[in-house]
Short mmCIF file of C-alpha atoms in Angstrom, two decimals:
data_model
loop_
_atom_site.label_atom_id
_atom_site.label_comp_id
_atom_site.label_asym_id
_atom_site.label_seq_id
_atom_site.Cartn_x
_atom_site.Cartn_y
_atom_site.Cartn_z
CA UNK A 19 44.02 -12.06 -66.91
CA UNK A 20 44.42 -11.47 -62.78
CA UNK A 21 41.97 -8.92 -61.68
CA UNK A 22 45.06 -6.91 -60.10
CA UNK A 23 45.58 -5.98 -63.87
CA UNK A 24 42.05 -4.54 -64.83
CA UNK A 25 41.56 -0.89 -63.92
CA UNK A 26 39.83 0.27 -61.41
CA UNK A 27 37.34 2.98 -60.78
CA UNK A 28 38.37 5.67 -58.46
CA UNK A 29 35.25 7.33 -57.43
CA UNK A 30 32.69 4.72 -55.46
CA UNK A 31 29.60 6.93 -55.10
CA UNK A 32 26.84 8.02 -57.82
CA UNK A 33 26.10 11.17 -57.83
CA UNK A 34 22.25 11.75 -57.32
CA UNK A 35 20.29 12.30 -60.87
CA UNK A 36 19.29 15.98 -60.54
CA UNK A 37 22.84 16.93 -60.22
CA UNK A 38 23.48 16.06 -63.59
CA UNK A 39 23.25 19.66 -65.14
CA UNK A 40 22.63 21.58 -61.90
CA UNK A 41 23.79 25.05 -60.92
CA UNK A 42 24.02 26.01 -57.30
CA UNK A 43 23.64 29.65 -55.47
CA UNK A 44 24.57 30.38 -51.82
CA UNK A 45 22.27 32.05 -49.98
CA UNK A 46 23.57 34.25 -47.02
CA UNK A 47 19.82 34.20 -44.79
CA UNK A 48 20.92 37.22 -42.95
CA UNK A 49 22.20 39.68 -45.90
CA UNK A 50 19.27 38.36 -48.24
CA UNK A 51 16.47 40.76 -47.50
CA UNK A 52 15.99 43.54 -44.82
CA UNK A 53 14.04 40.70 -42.88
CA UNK A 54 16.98 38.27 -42.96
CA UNK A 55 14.30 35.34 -42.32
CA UNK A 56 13.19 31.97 -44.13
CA UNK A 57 9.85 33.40 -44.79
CA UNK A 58 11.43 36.83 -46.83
CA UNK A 59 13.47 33.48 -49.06
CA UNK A 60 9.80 32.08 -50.28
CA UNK A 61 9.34 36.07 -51.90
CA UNK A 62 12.41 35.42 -53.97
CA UNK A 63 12.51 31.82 -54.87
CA UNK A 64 10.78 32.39 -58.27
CA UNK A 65 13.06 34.70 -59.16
CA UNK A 66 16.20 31.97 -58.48
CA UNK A 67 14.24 29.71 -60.27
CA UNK A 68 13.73 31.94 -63.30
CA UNK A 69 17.67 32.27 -63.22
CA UNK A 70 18.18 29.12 -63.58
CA UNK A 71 18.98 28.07 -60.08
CA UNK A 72 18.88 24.44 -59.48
CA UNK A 73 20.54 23.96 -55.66
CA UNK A 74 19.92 26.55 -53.33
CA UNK A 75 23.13 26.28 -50.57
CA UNK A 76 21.73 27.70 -47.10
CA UNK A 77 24.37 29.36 -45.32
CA UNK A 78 24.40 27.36 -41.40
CA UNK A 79 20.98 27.62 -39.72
CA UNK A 80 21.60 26.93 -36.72
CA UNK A 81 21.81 28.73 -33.26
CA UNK A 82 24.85 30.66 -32.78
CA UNK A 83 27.17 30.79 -29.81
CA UNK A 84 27.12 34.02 -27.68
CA UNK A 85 30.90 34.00 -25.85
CA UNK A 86 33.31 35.22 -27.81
CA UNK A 87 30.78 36.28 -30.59
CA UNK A 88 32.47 37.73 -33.30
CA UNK A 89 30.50 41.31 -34.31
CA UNK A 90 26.88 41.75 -32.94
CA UNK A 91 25.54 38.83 -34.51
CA UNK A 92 27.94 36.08 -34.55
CA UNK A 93 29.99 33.86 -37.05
CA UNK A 94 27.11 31.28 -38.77
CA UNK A 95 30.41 28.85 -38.30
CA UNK A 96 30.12 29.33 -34.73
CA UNK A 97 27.38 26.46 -33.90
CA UNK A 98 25.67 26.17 -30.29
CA UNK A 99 23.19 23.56 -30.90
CA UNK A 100 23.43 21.22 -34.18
CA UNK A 101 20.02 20.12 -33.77
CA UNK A 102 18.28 23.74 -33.26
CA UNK A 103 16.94 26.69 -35.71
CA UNK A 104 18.59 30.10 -34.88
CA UNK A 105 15.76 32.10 -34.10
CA UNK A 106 16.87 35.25 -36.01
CA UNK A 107 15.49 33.41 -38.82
CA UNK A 108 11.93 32.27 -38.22
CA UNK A 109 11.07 28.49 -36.62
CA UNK A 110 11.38 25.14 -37.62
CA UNK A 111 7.68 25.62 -39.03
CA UNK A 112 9.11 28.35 -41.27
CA UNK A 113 12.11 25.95 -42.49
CA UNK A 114 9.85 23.82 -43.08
CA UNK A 115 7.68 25.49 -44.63
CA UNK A 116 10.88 26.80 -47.11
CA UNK A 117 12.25 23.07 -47.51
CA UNK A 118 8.78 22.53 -49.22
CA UNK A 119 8.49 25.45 -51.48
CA UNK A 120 12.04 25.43 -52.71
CA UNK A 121 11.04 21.39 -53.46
CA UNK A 122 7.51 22.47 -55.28
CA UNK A 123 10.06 24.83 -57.72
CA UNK A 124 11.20 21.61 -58.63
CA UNK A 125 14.87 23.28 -56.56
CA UNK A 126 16.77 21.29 -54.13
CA UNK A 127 18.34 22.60 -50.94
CA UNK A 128 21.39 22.36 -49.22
CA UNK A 129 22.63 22.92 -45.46
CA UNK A 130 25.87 24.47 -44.57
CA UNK A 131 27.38 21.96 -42.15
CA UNK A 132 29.77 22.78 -40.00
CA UNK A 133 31.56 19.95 -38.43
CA UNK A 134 34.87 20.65 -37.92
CA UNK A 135 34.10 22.61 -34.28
CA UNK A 136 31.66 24.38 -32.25
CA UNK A 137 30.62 27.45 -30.68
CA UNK A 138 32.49 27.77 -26.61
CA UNK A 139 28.77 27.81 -25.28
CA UNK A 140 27.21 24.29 -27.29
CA UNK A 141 25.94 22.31 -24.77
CA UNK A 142 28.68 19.70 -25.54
CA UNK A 143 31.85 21.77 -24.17
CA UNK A 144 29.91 20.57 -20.29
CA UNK A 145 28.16 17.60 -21.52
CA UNK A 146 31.26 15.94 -23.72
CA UNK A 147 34.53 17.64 -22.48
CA UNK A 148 36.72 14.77 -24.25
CA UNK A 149 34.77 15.22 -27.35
CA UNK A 150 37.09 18.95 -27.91
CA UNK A 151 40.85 19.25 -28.58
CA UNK A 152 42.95 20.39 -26.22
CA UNK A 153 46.18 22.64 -26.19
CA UNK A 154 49.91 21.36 -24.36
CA UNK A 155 48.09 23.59 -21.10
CA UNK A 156 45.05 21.05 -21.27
CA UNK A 157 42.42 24.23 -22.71
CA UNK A 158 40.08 23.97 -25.37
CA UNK A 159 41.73 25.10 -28.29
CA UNK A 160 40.37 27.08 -32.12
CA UNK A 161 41.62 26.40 -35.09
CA UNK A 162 45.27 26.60 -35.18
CA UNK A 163 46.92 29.16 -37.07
CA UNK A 164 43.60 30.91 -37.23
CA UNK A 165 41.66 33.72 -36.56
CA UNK A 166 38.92 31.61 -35.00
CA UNK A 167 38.49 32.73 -31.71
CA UNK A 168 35.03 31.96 -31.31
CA UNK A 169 35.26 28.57 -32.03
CA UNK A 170 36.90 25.34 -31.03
CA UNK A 171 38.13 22.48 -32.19
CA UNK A 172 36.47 18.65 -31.98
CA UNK A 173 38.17 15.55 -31.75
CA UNK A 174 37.65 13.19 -34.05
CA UNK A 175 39.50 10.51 -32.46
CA UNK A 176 36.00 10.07 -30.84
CA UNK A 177 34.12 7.49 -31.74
CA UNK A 178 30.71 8.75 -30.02
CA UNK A 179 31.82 12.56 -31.35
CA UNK A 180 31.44 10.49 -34.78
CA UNK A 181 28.17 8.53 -34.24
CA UNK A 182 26.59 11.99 -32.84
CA UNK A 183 27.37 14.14 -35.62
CA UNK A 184 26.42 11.60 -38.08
CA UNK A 185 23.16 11.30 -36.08
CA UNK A 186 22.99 15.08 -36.54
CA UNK A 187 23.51 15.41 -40.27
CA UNK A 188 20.72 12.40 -40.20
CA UNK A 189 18.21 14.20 -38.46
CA UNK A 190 17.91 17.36 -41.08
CA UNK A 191 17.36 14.87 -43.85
CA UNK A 192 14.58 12.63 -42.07
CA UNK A 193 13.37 15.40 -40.45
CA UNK A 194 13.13 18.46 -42.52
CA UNK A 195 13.94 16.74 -46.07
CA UNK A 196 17.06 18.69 -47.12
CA UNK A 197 18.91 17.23 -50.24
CA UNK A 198 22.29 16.99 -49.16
CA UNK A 199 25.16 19.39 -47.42
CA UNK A 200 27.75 21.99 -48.19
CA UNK A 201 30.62 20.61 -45.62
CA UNK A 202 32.57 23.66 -43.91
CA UNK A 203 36.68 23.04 -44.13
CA UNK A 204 35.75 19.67 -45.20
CA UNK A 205 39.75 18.37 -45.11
CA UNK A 206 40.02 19.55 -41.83
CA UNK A 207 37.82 16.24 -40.60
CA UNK A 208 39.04 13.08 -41.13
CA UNK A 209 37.86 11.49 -44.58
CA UNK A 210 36.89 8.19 -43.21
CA UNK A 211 34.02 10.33 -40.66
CA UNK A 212 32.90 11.71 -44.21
CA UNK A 213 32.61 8.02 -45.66
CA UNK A 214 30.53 6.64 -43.52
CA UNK A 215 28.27 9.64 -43.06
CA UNK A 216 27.71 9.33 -46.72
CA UNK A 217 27.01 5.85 -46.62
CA UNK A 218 24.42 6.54 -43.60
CA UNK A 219 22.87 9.46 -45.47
CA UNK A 220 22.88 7.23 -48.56
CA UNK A 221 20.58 5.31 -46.43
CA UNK A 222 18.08 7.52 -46.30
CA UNK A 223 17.62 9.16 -49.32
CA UNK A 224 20.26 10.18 -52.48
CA UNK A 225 21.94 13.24 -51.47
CA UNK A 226 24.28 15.79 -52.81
CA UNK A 227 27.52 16.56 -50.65
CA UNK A 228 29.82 19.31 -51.52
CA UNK A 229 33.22 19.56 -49.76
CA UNK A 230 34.50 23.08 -48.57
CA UNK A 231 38.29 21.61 -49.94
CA UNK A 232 40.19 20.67 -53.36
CA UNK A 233 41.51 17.63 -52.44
CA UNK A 234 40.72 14.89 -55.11
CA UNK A 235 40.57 12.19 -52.26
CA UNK A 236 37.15 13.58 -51.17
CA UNK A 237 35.69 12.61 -53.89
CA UNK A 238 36.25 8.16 -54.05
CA UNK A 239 33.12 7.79 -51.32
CA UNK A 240 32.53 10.94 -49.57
CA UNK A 241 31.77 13.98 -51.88
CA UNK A 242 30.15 15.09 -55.42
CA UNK A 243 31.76 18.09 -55.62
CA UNK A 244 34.81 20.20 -54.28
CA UNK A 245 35.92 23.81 -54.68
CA UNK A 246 38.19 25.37 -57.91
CA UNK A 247 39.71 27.50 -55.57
CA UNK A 248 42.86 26.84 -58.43
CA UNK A 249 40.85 28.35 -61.69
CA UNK A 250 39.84 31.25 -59.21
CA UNK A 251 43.39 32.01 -58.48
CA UNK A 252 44.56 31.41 -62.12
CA UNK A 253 42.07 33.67 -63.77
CA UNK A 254 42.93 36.59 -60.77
CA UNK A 255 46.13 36.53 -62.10
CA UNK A 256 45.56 36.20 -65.63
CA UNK A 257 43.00 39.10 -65.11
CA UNK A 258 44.76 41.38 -62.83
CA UNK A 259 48.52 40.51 -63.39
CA UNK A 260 48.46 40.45 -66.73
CA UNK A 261 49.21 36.32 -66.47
CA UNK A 262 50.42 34.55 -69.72
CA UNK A 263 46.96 32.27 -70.68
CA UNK A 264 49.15 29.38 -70.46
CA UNK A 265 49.09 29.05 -67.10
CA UNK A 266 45.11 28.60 -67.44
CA UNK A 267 45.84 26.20 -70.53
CA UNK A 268 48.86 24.07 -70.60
CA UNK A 269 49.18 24.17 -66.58
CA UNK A 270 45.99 23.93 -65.28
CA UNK A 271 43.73 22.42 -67.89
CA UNK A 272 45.72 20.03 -68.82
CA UNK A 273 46.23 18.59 -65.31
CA UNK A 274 42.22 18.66 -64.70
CA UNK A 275 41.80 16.97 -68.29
CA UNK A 276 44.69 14.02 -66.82
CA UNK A 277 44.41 13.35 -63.30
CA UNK A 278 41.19 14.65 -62.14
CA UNK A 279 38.36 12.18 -61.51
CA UNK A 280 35.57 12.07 -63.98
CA UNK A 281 32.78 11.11 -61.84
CA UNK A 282 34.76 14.34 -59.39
CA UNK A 283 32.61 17.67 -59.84
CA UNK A 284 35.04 20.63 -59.87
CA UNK A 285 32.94 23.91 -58.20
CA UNK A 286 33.54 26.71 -60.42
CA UNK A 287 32.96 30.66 -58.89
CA UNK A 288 34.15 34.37 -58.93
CA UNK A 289 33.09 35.09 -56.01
CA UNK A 290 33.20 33.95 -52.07
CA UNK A 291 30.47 34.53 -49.38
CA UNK A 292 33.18 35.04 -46.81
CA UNK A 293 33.18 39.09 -47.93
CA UNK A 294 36.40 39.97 -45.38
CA UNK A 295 38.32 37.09 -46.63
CA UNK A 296 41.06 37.45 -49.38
CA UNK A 297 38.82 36.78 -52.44
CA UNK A 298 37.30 40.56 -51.62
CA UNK A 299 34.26 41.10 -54.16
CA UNK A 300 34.17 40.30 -57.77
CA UNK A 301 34.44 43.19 -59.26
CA UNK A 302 37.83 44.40 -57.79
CA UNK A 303 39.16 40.50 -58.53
CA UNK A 304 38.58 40.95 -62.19
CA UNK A 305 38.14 44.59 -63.33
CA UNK A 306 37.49 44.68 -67.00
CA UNK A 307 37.36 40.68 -67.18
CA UNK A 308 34.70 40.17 -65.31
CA UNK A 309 32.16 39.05 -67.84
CA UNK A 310 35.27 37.19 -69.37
CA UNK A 311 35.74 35.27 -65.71
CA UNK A 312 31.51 34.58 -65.36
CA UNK A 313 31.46 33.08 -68.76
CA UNK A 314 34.48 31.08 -69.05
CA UNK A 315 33.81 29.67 -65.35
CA UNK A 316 30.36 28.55 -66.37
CA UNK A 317 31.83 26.55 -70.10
CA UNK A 318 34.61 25.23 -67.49
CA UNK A 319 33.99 21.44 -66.99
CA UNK A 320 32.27 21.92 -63.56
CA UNK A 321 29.25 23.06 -61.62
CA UNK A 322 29.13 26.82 -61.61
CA UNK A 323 28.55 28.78 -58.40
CA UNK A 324 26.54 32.19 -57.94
CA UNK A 325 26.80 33.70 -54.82
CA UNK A 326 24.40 35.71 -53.40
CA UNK A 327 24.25 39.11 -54.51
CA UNK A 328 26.51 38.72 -57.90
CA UNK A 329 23.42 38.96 -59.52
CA UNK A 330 22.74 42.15 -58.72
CA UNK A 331 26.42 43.19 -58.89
CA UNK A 332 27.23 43.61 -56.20
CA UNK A 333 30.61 45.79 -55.97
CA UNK A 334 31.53 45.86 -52.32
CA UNK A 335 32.52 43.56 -49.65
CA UNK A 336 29.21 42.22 -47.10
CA UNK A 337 29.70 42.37 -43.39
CA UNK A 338 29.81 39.08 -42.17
CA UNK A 339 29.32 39.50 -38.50
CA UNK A 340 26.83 42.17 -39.00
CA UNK A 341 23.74 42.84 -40.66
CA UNK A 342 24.18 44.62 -43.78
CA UNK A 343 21.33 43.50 -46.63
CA UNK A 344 21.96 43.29 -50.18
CA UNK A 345 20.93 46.29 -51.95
CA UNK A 346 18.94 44.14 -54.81
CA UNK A 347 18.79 45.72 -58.50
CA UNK A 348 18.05 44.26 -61.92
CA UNK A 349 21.25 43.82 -63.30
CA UNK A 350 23.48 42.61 -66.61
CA UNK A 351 25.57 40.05 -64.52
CA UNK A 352 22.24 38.48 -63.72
CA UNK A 353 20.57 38.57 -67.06
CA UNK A 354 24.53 36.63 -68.17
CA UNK A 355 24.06 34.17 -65.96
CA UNK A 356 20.10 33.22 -67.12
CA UNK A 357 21.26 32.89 -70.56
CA UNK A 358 24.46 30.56 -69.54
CA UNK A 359 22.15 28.46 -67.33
CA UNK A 360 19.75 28.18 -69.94
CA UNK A 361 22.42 26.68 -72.48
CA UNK A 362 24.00 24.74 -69.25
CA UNK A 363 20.52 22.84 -69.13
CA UNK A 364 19.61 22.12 -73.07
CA UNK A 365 22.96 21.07 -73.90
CA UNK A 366 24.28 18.23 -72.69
CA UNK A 367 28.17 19.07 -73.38
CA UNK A 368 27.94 21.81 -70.51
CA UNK A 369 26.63 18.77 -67.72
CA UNK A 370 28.50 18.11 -64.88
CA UNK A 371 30.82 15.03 -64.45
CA UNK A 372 30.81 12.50 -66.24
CA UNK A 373 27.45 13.46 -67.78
CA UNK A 374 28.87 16.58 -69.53
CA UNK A 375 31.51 16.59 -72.01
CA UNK A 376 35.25 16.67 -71.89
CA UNK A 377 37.32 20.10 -72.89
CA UNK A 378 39.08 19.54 -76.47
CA UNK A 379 41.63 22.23 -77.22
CA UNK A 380 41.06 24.24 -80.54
CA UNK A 381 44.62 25.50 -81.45
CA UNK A 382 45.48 28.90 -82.72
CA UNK A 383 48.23 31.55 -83.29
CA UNK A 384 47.61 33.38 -80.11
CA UNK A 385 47.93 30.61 -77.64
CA UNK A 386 49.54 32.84 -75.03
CA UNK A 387 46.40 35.37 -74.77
CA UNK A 388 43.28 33.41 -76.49
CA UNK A 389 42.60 30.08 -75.27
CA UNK A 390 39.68 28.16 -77.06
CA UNK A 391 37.80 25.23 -76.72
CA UNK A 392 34.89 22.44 -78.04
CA UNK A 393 33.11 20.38 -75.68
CA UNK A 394 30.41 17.33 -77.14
CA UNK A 395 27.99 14.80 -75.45
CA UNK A 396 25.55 12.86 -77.73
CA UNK A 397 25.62 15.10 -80.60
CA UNK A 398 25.28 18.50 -78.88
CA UNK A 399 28.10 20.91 -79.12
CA UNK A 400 29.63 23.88 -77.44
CA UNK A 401 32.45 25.95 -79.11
CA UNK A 402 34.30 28.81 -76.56
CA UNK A 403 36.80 31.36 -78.03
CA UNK A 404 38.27 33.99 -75.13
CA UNK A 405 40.75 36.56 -75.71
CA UNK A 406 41.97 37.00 -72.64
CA UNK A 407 44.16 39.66 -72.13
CA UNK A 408 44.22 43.49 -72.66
CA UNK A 409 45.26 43.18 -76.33
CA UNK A 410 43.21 43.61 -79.53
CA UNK A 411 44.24 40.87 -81.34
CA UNK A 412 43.10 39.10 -84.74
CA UNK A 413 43.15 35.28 -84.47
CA UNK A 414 43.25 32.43 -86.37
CA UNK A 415 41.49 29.08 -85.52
CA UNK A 416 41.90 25.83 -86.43
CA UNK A 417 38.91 24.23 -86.22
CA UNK A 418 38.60 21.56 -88.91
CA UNK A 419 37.38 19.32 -86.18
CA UNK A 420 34.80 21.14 -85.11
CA UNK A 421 32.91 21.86 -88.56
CA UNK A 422 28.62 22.43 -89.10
CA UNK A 423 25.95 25.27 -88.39
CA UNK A 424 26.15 27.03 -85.04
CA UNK A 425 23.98 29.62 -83.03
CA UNK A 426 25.90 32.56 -81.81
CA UNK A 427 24.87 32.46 -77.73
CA UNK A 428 24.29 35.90 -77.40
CA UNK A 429 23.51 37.68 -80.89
CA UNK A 430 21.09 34.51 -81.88
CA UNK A 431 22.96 34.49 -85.03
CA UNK A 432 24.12 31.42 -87.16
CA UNK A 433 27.24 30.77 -87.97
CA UNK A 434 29.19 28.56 -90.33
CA UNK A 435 32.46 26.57 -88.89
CA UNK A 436 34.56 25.77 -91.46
CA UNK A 437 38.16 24.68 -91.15
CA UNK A 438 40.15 27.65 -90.74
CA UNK A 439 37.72 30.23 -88.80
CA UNK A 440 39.44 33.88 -87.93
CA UNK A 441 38.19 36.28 -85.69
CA UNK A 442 39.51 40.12 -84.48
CA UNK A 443 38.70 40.05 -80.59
CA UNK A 444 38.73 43.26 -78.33
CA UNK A 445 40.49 42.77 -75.01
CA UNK A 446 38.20 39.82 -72.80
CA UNK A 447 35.97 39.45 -75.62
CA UNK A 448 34.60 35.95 -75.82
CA UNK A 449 32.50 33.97 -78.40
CA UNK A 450 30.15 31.34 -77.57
CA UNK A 451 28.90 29.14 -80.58
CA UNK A 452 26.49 26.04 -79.75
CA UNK A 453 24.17 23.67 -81.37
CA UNK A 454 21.56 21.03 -80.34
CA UNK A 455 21.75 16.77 -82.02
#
């Protein structure tokens, strides 16, 4: 039969090994400790590690632009030399020095890349004029439509803009031996710059690339993963405007399930480092569903995201152009996520990608406020039940395919699946049944 028959494989990249059943955390440098430096990161990196933290995300390291500085410290997406170490944060000996101990953890690290535009003060604005956009007056010009006055725009119908700032996301890997990037308003750069960069980086070493964007395009040769800004939005609503579950279900699910890429990774959070954007802090986005939202994005097919700070609950929004440290505690939100990282790593159902296994609908007589799930991969088995909405309710399962012995995730308990299963669930509560091959 004519090849122009045989189907054909969307995504053209491999995703590197480690990323198979990895977890990710953004750290904001700055707000992490009173110190705000690389050095005060090495304290804490056990602790990530004892999470369950896999990828550590390094919000931009770079120098940033004084004119038109946003606050007292600057925008981290305002860049004034791709190639330097802001000095607020120690030296290159320092990041160094962390590249290797986040490495020794058996951790991999990530750089916040921000390609898109620079500071009005990088060294490119004299030395590359025609490298910048320009507005109908013949100005440099920000981001339009934004509130980005401290920035402005590149032009990527450059072809030596492109070879430098490949060059430049080069140089951190040879040089400093970072695993991979976390790509600032990825879609706002032209995909086939992203392509090639991979492929150069590819070069080099495997590497890990993560797309700031939820387009499904970014994925065939450019990116592992992009954001789930849609399951953030969907479980807001379902959590805050009392949202029928279908919308989570038969809308979105389903779609995901049918369209999206399996080799894709979908990035699954609560939560958004940008603390004075609209997501606002996770505890005002989900009130009483919280632990409902943490859970269920963690069991989502997907790589989950912690941001910095939601481990120690933090309830308020972070100044971004300011210093303002997280005030750390020992917390229950960070104790949830060790245990859900632990299962994420045993069982292989929870992976990422293609590695993990696919969501199967379990069907019962609540469908508009309980939504429940199975997900396999050679023999081991997760089973999710989530009753969410602010109704008691008393549900029957059908679960006939999903029969055996199960642990109960959080009680330790066993429990027997049989073919009819019925459970009475307070509002958001959530059951989480698993077993091993």
């Amino acid at each position: 039969m004519s090849h122009r028959y045989q189907p054909q494989q969307y995504v053209q990249l491999e995703n590197p090994e480690w990323v198979r059943n990895a977890t990710l955390y953004e750290l904001n440098i700055r707000q992490f400790s009173e110190e705000g430096t690389f050095k005060a990161i090495e304290k804490e990196l056990s602790r990530l590690k004892k999470m369950g933290i896999d990828i550590i995300w390094l919000m931009p390291i770079q120098p940033i632009g004084l004119k038109n500085r946003k606050g007292t410290l600057g925008s981290y997406y305002s860049v004034r030399d791709y190639l330097g170490i802001n000095p607020e944060f120690g030296t290159e000996e320092d990041f160094c020095h962390l590249v290797k101990a986040i490495h020794a953890l058996g951790m991999y690290v990530i750089l916040d890349w921000v390609a898109n535009h620079s500071s009005w003060d990088n060294d490119l604005v004299n030395d590359h004029p025609d490298w910048y956009m320009k507005s109908r007056e013949g100005k440099f010009q920000s981001t339009p439509w934004r509130d980005y006055d401290d920035i402005i725009d590149f032009d990527y119908t450059q072809p030596d803009l492109r070879k430098y700032m490949t060059d430049a996301l080069k140089f951190w890997v040879q040089e400093f031996d970072i695993d991979g990037y976390r790509c600032d308003v990825a879609s706002f750069v032209p995909i086939d710059f992203w392509e090639n960069a991979r492929a150069e980086l590819e070069e080099i070493k495997p590497v890990f690339m993560l797309a700031e964007a939820e387009d499904k395009e970014l994925h065939r040769k450019a990116f592992d993963a992009t954001y789930n800004w849609t399951l953030w939005n969907i479980l807001h609503d379902i959590a805050l405007n009392n949202k029928n579950v279908k919308i989570l279900s038969e809308a979105y699910i389903a779609e995901h399930i049918s369209i999206f890429p399996k080799k894709g990774i979908r990035l699954n959070f609560i939560d958004n480092h940008d603390k004075n954007s609209w997501e606002g802090d996770q505890f005002s986005n989900f009130g009483e569903a919280l632990y409902a939202a943490i859970v269920f994005s963690v069991l989502m097919d997907g790589m989950p995201l912690v941001y910095g700070g939601q481990e120690a609950g933090l309830a308020r929004s972070l100044a971004f152009f300011d210093k303002d440290p997280i005030a750390w505690e020992d917390h229950e939100i960070g104790r949830l996520y060790s245990i859900l990282f632990d299962l994420k790593h045993q069982n292989q159902a929870l992976w990422n990608g293609e590695f993990g296994g696919e969501m199967i609908r379990i069907t019962n007589d609540y469908m508009d406020e309980v939504i429940s799930f199975s997900r396999e991969k050679n023999g081991d088995k997760v089973l999710a039940f989530f009753n969410l909405s602010k109704k008691k309710v008393t549900v029957n399962f059908e679960t006939s395919s999903e029969l055996g012995n199960f642990t109960d995730l959080f009680s330790g308990k066993s429990q027997l699946v049989l073919e009819k299963m019925t459970l009475t669930m307070e509002p958001w509560e959530y059951l989480v049944l698993h077993h091993l091959a």
